[in-house]
Short mmCIF file of C-alpha atoms in Angstrom, two decimals:
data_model
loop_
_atom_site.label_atom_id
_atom_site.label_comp_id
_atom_site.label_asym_id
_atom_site.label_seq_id
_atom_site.Cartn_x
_atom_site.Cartn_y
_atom_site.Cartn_z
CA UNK A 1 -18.12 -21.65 120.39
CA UNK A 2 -15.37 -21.26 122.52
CA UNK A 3 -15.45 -17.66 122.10
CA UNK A 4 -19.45 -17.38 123.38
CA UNK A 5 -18.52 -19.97 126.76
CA UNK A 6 -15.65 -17.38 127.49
CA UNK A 7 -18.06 -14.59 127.10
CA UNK A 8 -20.78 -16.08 128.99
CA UNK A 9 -18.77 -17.50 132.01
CA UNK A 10 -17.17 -13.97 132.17
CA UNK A 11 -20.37 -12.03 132.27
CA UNK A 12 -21.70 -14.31 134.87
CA UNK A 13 -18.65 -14.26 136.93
CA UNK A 14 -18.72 -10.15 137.13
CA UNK A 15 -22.11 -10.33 137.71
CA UNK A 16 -22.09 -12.40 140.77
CA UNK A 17 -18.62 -10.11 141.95
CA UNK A 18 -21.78 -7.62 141.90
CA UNK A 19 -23.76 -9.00 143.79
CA UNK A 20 -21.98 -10.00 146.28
CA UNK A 21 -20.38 -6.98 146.16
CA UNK A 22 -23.53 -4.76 146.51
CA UNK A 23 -25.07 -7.25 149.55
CA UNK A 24 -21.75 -6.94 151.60
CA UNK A 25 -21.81 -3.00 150.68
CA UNK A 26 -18.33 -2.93 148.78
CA UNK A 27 -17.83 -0.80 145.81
CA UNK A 28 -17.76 -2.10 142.50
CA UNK A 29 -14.37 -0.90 142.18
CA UNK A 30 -12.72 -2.85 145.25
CA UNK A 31 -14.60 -5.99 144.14
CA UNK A 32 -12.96 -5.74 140.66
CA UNK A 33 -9.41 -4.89 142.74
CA UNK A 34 -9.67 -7.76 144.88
CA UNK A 35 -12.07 -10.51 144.13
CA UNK A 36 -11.53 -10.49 139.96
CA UNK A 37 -7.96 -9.99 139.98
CA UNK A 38 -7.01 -13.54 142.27
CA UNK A 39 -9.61 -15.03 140.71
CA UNK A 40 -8.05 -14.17 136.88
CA UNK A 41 -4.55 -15.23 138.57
CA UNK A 42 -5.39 -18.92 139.54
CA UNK A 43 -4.77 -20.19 136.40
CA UNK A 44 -1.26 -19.43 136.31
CA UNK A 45 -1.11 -20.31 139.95
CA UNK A 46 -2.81 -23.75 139.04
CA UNK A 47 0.01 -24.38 136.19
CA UNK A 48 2.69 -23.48 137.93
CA UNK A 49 2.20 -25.76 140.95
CA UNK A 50 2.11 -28.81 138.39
CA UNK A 51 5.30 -27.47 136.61
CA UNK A 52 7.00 -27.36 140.08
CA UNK A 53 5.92 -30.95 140.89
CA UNK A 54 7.06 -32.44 137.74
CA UNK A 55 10.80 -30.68 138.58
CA UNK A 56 11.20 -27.79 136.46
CA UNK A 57 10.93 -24.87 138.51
CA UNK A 58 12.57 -22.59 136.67
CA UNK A 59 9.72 -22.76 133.68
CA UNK A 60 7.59 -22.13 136.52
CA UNK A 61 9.25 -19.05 137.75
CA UNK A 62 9.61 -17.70 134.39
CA UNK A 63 6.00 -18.42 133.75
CA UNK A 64 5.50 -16.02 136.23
CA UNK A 65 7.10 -13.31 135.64
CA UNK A 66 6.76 -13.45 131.46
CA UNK A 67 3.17 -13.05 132.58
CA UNK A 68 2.72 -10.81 135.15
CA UNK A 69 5.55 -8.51 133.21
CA UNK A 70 2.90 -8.72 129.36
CA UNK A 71 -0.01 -7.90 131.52
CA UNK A 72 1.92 -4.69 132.82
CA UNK A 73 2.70 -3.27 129.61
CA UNK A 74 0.47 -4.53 127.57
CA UNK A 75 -2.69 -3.83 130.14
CA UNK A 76 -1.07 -0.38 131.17
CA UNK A 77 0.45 0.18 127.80
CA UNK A 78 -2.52 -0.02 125.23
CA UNK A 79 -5.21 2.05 127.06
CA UNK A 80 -1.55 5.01 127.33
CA UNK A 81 -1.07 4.14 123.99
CA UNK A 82 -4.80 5.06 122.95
CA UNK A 83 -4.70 8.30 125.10
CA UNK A 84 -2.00 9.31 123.85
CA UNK A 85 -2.76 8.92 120.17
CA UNK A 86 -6.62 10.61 120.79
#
């Protein structure tokens, strides 16, 4: 169930990027760049902020950086990977 609320909330949320996107006359691409991208890195924003306020800023800063450093290679990584191996 989880799985279809993910899906759903998704779909709408790229949808409305579209819209909005297509009314304001910006490319689909420089919506995704922009709008998606802060809007996928909130969360981590979100959880970091309460790890800093209950004193352990160093889980926060690693938090950070483990994350942003997966989604590199693993986001950049699998589609090379793929190319590579076609």
């Amino acid at each position: 169930m989880s799985i279809a609320w993910i899906g759903g909330l998704s779909y709408l949320t790229v949808w409305m990027v579209t819209v909005i996107g297509y009314t304001l006359g910006i490319p689909d691409s420089v919506s995704g760049i922009t709008i998606l991208a802060a809007g996928t890195s909130v969360p981590e924003l979100v959880s970091s902020v309460i790890v800093v306020r209950t004193g352990l800023g160093n889980m926060a800063i690693f938090n950070l950086l483990g994350s942003y450093i997966f989604d590199i290679l693993f986001c950049l990584g699998v589609p090379w990977l793929i190319k590579t191996l076609m």
